[in-house]
Short mmCIF file of C-alpha atoms in Angstrom, two decimals:
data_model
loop_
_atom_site.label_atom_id
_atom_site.label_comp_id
_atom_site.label_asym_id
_atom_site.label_seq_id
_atom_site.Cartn_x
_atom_site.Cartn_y
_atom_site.Cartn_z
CA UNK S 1 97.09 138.46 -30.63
CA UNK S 2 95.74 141.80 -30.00
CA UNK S 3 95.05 145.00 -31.80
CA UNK S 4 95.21 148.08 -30.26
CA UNK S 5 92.88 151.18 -31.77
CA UNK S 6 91.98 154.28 -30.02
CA UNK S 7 88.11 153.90 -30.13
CA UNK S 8 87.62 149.79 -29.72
CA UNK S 9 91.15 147.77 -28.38
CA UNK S 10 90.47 144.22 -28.98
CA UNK S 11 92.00 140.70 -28.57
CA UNK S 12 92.07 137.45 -29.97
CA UNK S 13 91.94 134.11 -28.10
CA UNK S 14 94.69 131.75 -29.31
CA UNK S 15 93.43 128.39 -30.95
CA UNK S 16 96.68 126.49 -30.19
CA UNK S 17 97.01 127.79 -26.75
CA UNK S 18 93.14 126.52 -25.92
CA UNK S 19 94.00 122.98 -27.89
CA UNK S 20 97.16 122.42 -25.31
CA UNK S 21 95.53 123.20 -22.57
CA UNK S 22 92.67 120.84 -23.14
CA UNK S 23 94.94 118.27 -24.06
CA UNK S 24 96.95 119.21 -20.70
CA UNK S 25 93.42 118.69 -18.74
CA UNK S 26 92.66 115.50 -20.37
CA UNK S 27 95.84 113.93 -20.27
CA UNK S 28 96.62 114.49 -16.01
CA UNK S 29 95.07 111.72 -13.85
CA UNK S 30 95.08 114.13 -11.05
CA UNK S 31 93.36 116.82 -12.79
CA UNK S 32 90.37 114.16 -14.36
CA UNK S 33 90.06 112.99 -10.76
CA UNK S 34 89.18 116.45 -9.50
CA UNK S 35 87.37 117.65 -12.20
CA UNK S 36 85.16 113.86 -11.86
CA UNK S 37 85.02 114.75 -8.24
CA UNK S 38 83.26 118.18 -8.44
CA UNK S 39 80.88 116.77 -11.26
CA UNK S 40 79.51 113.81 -9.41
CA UNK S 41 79.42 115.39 -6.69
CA UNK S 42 77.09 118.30 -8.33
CA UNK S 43 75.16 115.96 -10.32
CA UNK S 44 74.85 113.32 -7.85
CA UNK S 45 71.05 114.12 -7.03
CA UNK S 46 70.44 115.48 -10.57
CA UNK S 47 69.00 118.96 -11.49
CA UNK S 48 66.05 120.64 -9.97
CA UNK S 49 63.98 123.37 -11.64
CA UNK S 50 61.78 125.87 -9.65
CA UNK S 51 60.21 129.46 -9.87
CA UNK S 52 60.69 132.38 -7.56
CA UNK S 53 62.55 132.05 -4.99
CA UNK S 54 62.50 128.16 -4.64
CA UNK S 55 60.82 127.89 -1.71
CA UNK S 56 58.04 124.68 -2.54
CA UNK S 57 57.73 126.23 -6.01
CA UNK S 58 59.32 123.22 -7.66
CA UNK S 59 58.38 123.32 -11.81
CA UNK S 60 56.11 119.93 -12.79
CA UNK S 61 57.91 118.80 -16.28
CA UNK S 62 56.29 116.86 -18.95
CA UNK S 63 58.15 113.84 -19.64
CA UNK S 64 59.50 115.26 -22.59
CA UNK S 65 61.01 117.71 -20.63
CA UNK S 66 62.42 115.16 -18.34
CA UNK S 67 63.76 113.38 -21.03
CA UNK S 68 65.47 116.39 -22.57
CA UNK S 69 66.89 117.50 -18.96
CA UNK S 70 68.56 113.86 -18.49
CA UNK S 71 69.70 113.07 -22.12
CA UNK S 72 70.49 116.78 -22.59
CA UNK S 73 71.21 119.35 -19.75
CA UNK S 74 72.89 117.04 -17.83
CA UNK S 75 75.95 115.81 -19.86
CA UNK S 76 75.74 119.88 -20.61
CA UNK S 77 76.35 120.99 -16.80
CA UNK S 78 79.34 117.96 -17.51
CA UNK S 79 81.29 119.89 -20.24
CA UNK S 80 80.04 123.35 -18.88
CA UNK S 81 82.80 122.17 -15.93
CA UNK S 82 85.05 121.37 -18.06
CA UNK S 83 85.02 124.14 -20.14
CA UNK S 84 85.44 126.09 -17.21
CA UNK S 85 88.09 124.22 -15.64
CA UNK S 86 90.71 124.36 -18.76
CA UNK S 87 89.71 128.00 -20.25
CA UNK S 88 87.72 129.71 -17.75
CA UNK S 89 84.64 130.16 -20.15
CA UNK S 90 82.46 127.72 -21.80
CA UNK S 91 81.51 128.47 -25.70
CA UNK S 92 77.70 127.56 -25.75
CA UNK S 93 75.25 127.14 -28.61
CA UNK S 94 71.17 127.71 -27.35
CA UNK S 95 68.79 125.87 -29.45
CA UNK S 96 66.29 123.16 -28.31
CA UNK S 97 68.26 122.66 -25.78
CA UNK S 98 72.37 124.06 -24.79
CA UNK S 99 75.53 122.83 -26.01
CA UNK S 100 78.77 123.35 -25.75
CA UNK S 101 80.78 124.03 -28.93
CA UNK S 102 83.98 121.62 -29.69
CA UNK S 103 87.28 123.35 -29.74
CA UNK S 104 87.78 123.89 -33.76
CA UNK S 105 84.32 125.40 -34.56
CA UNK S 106 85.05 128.66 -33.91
CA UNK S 107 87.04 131.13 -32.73
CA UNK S 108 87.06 134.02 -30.46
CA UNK S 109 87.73 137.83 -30.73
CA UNK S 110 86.70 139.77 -27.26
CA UNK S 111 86.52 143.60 -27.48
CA UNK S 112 87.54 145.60 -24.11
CA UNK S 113 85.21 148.26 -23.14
CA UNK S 114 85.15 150.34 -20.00
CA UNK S 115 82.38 147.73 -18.08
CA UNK S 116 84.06 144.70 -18.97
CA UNK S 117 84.35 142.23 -22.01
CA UNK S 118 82.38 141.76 -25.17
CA UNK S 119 82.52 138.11 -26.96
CA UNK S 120 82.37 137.76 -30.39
CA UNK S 121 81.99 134.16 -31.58
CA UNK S 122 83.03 133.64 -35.54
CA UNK S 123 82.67 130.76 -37.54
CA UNK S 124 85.73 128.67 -38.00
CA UNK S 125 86.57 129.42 -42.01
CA UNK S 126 85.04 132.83 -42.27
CA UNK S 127 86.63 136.41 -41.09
CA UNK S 128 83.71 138.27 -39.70
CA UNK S 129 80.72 135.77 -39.85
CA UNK S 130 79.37 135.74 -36.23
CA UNK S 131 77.70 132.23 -35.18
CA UNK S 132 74.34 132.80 -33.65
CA UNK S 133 71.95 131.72 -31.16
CA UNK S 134 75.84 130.97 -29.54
CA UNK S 135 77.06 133.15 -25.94
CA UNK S 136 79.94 132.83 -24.12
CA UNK S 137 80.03 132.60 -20.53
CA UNK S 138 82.94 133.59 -18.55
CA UNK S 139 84.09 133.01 -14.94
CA UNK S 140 87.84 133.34 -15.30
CA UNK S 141 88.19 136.03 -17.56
CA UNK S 142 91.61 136.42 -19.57
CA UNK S 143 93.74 138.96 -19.64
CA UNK S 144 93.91 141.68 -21.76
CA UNK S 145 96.92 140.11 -23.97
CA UNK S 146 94.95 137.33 -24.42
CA UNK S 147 96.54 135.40 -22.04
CA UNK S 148 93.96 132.36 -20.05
CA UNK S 149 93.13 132.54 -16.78
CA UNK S 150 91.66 129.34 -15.97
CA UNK S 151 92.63 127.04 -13.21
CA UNK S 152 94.35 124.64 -15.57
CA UNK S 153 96.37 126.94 -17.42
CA UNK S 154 98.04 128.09 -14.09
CA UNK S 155 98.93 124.37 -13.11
CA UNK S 156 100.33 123.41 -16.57
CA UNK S 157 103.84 124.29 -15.98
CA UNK S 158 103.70 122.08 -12.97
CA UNK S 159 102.47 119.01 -14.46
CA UNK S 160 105.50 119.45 -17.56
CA UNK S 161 107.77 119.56 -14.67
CA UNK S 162 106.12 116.46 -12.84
CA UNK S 163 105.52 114.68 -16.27
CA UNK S 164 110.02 115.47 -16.96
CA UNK S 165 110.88 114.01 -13.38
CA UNK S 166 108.66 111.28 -14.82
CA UNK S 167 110.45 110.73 -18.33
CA UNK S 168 113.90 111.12 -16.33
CA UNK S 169 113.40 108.56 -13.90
CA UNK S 170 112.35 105.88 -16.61
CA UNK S 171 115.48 106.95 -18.92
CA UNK S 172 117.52 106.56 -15.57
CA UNK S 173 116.07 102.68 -14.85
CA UNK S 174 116.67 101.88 -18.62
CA UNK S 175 120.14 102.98 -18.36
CA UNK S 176 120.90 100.62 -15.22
CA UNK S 177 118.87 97.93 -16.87
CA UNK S 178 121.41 97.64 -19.60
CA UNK S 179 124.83 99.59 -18.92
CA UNK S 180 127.37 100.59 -20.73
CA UNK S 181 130.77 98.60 -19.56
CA UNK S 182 133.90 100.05 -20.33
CA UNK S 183 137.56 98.47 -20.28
CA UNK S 184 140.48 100.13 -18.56
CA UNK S 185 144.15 99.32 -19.77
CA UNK S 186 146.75 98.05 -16.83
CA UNK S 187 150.29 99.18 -17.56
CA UNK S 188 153.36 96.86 -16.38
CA UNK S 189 155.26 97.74 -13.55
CA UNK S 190 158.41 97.80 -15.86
CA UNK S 191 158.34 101.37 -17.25
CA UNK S 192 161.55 101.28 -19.20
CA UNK S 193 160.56 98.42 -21.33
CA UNK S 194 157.54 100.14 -21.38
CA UNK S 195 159.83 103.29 -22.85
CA UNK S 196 162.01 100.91 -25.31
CA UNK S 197 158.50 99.53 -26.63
CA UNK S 198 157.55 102.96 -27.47
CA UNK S 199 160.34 103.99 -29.04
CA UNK S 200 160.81 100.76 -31.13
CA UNK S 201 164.25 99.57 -29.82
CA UNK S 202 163.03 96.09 -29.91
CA UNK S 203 162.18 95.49 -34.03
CA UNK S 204 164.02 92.70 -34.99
CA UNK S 205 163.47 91.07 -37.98
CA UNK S 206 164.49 87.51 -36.67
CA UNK S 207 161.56 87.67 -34.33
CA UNK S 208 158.81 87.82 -37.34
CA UNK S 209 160.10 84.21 -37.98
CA UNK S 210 157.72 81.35 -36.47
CA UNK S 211 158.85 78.75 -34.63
CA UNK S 212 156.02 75.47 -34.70
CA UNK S 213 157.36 74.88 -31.11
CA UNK S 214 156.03 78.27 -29.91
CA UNK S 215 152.74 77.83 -31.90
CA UNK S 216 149.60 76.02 -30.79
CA UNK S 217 149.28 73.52 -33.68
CA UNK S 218 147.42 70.80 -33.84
CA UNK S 219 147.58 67.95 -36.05
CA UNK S 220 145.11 65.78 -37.67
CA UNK S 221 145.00 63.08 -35.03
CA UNK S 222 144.18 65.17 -32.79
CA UNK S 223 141.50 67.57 -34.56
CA UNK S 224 140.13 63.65 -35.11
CA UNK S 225 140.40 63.52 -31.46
CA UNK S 226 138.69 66.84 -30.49
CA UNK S 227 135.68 66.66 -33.16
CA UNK S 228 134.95 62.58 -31.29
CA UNK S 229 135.09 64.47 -27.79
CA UNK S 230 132.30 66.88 -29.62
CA UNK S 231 130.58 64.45 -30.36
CA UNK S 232 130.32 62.39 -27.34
CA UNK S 233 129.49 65.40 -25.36
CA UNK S 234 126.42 65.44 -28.57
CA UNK S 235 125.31 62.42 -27.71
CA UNK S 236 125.66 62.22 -24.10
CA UNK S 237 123.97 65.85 -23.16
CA UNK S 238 122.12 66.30 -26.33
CA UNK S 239 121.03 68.89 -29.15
CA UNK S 240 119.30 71.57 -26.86
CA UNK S 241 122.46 71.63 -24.56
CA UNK S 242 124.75 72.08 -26.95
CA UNK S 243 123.03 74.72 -28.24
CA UNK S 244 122.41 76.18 -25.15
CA UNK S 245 126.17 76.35 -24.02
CA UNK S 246 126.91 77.48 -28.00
CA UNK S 247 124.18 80.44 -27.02
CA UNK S 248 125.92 81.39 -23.69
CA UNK S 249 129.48 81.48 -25.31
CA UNK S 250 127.94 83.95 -27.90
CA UNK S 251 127.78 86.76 -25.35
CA UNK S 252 131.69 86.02 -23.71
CA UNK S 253 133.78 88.59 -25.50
CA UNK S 254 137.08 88.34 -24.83
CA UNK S 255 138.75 91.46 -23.91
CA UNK S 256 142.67 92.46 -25.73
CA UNK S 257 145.68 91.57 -23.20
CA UNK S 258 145.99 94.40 -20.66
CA UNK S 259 142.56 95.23 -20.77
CA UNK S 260 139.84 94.60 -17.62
CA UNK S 261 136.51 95.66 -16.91
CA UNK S 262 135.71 98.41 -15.15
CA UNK S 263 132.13 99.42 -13.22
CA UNK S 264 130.38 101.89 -14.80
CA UNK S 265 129.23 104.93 -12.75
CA UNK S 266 125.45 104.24 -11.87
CA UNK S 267 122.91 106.74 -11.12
CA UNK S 268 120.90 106.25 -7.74
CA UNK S 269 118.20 108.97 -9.26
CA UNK S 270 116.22 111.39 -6.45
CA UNK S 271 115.38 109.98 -3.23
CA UNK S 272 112.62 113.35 -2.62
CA UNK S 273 110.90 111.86 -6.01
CA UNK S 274 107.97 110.58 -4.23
CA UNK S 275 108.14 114.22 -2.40
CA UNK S 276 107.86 116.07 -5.06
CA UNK S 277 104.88 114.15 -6.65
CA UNK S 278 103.12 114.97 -2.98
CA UNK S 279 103.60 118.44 -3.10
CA UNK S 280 103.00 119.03 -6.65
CA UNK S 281 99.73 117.09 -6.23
CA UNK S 282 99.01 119.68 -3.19
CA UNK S 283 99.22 122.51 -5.29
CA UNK S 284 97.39 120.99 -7.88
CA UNK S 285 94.54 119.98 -6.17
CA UNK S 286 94.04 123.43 -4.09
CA UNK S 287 93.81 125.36 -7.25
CA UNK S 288 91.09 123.51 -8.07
CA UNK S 289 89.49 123.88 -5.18
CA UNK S 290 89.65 119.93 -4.25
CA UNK S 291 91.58 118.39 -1.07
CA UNK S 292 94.09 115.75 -1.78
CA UNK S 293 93.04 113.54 0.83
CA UNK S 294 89.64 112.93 -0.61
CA UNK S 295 91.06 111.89 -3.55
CA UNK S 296 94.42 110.17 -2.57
CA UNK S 297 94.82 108.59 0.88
CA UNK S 298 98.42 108.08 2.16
CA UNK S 299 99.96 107.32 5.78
CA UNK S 300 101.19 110.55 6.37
CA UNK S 301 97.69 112.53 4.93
CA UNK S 302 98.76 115.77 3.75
CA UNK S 303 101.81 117.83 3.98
CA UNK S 304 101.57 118.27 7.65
CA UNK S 305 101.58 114.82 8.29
CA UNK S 306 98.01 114.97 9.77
CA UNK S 307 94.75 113.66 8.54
CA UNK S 308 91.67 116.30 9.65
CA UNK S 309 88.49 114.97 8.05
CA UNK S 310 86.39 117.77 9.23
CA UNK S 311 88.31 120.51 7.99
CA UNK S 312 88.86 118.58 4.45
CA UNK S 313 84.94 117.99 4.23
CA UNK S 314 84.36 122.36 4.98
CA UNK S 315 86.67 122.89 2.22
CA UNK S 316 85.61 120.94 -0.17
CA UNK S 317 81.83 121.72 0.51
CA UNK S 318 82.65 125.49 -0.06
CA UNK S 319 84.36 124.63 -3.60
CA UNK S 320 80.78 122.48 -4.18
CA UNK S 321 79.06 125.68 -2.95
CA UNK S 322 80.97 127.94 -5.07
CA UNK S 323 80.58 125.47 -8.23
CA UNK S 324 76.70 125.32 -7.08
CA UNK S 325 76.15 128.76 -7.59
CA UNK S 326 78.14 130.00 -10.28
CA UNK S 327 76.82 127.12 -12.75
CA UNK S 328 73.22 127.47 -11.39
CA UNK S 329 73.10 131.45 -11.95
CA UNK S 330 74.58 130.24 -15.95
CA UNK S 331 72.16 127.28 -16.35
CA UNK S 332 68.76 130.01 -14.91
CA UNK S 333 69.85 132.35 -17.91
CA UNK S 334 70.45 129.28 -20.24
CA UNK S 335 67.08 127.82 -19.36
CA UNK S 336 65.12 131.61 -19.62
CA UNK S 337 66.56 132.36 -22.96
CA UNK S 338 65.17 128.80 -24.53
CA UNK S 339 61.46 129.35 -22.93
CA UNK S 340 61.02 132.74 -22.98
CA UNK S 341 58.19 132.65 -24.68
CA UNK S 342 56.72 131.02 -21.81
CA UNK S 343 58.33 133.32 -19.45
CA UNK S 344 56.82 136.27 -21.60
CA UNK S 345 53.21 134.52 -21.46
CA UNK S 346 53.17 134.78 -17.31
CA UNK S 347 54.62 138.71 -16.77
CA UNK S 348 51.83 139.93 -19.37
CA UNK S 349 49.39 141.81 -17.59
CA UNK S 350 52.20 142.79 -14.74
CA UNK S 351 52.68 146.09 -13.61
CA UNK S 352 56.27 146.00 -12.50
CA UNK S 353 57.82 144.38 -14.91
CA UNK S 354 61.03 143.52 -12.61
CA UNK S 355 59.26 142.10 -9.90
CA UNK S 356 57.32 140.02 -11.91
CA UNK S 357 60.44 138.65 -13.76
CA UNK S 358 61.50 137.99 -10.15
CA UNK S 359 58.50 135.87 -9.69
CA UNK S 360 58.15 133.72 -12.36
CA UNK S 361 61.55 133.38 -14.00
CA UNK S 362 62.93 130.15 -13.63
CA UNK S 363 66.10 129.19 -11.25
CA UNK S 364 68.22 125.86 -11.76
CA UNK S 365 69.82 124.46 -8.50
CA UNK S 366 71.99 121.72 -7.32
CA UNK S 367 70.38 119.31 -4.30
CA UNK S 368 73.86 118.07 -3.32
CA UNK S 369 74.66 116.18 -0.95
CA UNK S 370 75.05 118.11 2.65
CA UNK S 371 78.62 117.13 4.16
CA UNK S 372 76.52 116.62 7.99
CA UNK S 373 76.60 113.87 9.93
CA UNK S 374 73.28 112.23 10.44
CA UNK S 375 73.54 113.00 13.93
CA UNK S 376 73.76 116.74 13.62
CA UNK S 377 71.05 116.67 10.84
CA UNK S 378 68.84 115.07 13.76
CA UNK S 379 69.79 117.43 16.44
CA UNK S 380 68.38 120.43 13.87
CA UNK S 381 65.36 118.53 13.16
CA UNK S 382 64.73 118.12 17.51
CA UNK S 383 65.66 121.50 17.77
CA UNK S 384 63.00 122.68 15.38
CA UNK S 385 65.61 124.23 12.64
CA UNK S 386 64.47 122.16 9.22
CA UNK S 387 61.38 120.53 9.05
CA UNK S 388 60.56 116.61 8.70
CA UNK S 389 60.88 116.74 4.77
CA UNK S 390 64.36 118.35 4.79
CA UNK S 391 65.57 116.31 7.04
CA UNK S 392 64.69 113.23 5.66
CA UNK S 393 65.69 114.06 2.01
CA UNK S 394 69.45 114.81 3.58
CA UNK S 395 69.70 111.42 5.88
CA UNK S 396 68.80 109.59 2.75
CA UNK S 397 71.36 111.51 0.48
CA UNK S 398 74.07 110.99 3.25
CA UNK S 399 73.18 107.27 2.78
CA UNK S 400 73.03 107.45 -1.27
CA UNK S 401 69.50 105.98 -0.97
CA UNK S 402 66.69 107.24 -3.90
CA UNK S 403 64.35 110.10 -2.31
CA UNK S 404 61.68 107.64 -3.18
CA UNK S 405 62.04 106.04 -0.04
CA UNK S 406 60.75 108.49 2.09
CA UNK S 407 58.39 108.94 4.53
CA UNK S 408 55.34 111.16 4.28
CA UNK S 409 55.36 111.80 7.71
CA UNK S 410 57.70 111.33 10.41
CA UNK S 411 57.14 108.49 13.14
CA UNK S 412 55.72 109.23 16.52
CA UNK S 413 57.99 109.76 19.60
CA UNK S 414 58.62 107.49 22.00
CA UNK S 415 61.22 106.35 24.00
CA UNK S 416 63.12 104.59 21.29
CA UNK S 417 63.40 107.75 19.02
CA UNK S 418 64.19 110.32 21.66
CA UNK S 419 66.21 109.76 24.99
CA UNK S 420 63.86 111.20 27.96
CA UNK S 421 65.89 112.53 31.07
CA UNK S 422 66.67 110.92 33.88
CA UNK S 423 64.99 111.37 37.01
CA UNK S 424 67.29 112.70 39.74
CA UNK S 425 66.69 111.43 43.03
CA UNK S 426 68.47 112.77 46.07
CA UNK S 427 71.33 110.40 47.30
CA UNK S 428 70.66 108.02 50.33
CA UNK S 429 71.61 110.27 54.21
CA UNK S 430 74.64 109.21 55.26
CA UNK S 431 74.20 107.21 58.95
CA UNK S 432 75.31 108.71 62.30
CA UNK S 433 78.05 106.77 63.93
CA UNK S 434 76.71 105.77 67.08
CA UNK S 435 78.93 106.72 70.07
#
């Protein structure tokens, strides 16, 4: 909804269109397998706090503090994700520590000015009671009907047409599981007695008279006769056959004369089914930034047929760069606002006031994971590019080993370590035929 005034034009975000999308994001397997993806991947190695510009100026934490980032900030950076993912902002309450607000708690009105948007967060049941100590931070910003922007919202008419091939296909096996038979009427080869029938040429009242020698009558010997053949057959096959055959004759109906059974028409459903589902996943997975073939492995590995595990690693790794950045540069503000005070204790005294900000505000970062090979993390590390510590902290992250484990120093070189070159020697003269 959105109201239009000369001095301050204004929207509101829709409540019911934020509750179906996160139901749409919760509900898709593919989308909670990408959205897992990006957050283990990000949170694998945990979160790192440092000053400046990061560079051995790593923050020593109480334990408290190491409590409260484990227990706290890190299910946060979880839902910040998600958030993100299925709206394109994340609603956030800053207290002791950051939080972000469940869908129902609030809602939103954003005012458009000529830089940009401002967010207005209100308490659920009242008109114009802001929440406080509560921001909102936005990376897909909506447009200005109110409309969502977020990677989810653009995938959801996708899934409702992948989830109705879905519904369609099972309606279509039920059907052939138990068809509906029909019965088709054969007309006589003689079509003027057919004619006479019609017409009624043929009443005679003679021929509602019975005659016992045209009827199938049977007398009391031999109904006495029939019920001892009963129960013989009793007694000779038993209880639990006879009620077996009296259960099989319970589903023979027998069909009026002229009447046979004819096939039903049966539905073979979509041979592309499994297709579509493969291209739909494509698209679904590339919005969010996520190959398919890291998450589903096939024969034919993509649509082109072709499996390229380099290429699939770059991509991914810029999403996780991407992700990396834009959630650090929200958690650095986050973490700031809580312990400013402390911020505010270190900048007294400063002369420039920006610089010193610069200096001692706090940064939150992402170690991931690097997608190199060992052997090209080693060839950087010979060539002089990172130093011992870097390169060790990465082999032991490609190997999902605890950064405990490493060595203080590295080990001396020898032969073992480091190949040495070969000696060339000159090849052997080649002898003179004698003559």
């Amino acid at each position: 909804m959105t109201s239009q005034t000369p001095e301050n034009p204004s929207f509101r975000i829709n409540l019911h269109d934020l509750e179906h999308v996160w139901n749409c994001f919760h509900q898709s397997p593919i989308i909670h397998m990408c959205s897992h993806l990006i957050t283990s991947q990000l949170l694998n190695n945990g979160i790192r706090f440092c000053e400046g510009s990061c560079r051995d100026n790593v923050i020593d934490m109480d334990a408290q503090k190491e409590m409260l980032v484990e227990e706290k900030w890190v299910p946060f950076c979880s839902d910040l994700i998600e958030s993100i993912l299925a709206y394109g902002f994340a609603v956030v309450h800053v207290g002791e520590f950051p939080s972000v607000l469940k869908l129902g708690t609030y809602w939103l009105k954003v005012e458009i000015l000529e830089t940009g948007y401002d967010w207005k967060v209100y308490k659920r049941a009242s008109a114009d009671e802001e929440m406080e100590n509560t921001y909102v931070f936005s990376i897909y910003e909506p447009l200005t009907d109110g409309t969502l922007n977020s990677p989810v919202f653009k995938i959801i008419p996708r899934l409702l047409f992948l989830r109705r091939l879905r519904e369609t296909a099972v309606t279509m096996e039920t059907i052939r599981a138990n068809p509906v038979v029909y019965s088709e009427i054969k007309e006589s080869g003689n079509s003027e007695a057919n004619i006479q029938a019609d017409l009624g040429t043929f009443a005679d009242a003679s021929a509602a008279e019975t005659d016992n020698t045209y009827k199938f009558v049977r007398n009391r010997q031999e109904m006495a006769l029939l019920n001892q053949q009963k129960d013989l057959y009793d007694q000779y096959m038993g209880r639990r056959r006879t009620s077996a055959v009296q259960r099989s004759l319970n589903g023979v109906v027998p069909l009026p004369i002229g009447h046979s059974v004819k096939a039903p028409p049966m539905n073979t459903g979509r041979t592309d089914l499994s297709n579509l589902h493969k291209v739909i996943e494509e698209e679904v997975c590339a919005t969010l930034g996520v190959p398919r073939s890291m998450i589903i492995s096939d024969s034919g590995g993509g649509l082109n047929g072709s499996t390229n595990t380099e290429s699939t690693h770059e991509t991914f790794m810029h999403s996780l760069i991407w992700w990396k950045k834009k959630i650090g540069i929200i958690l650095s503000e986050i973490y700031n606002m809580i312990y400013y005070e402390e911020l505010k204790v270190k900048i007294k005294g400063e002369s420039d006031v920006y610089e010193a900000k610069k200096k001692h505000s706090v940064n939150v970062y992402f170690p991931v994971t690097p997608f190199v090979k060992n052997e090209t993390l080693r060839q950087l590390y010979e060539q002089g590019v990172i130093s011992w510590h870097k390169y060790a902290m990465y082999a032991l992250m490609n190997v999902s080993l605890p950064i405990d484990d490493m060595e203080d120093n590295p080990p001396e070189i020898d032969v073992l370590l480091f190949e040495k070159p070969k000696e060339e020697t000159a090849p052997p003269a080649k002898r003179q035929k004698k003559e």
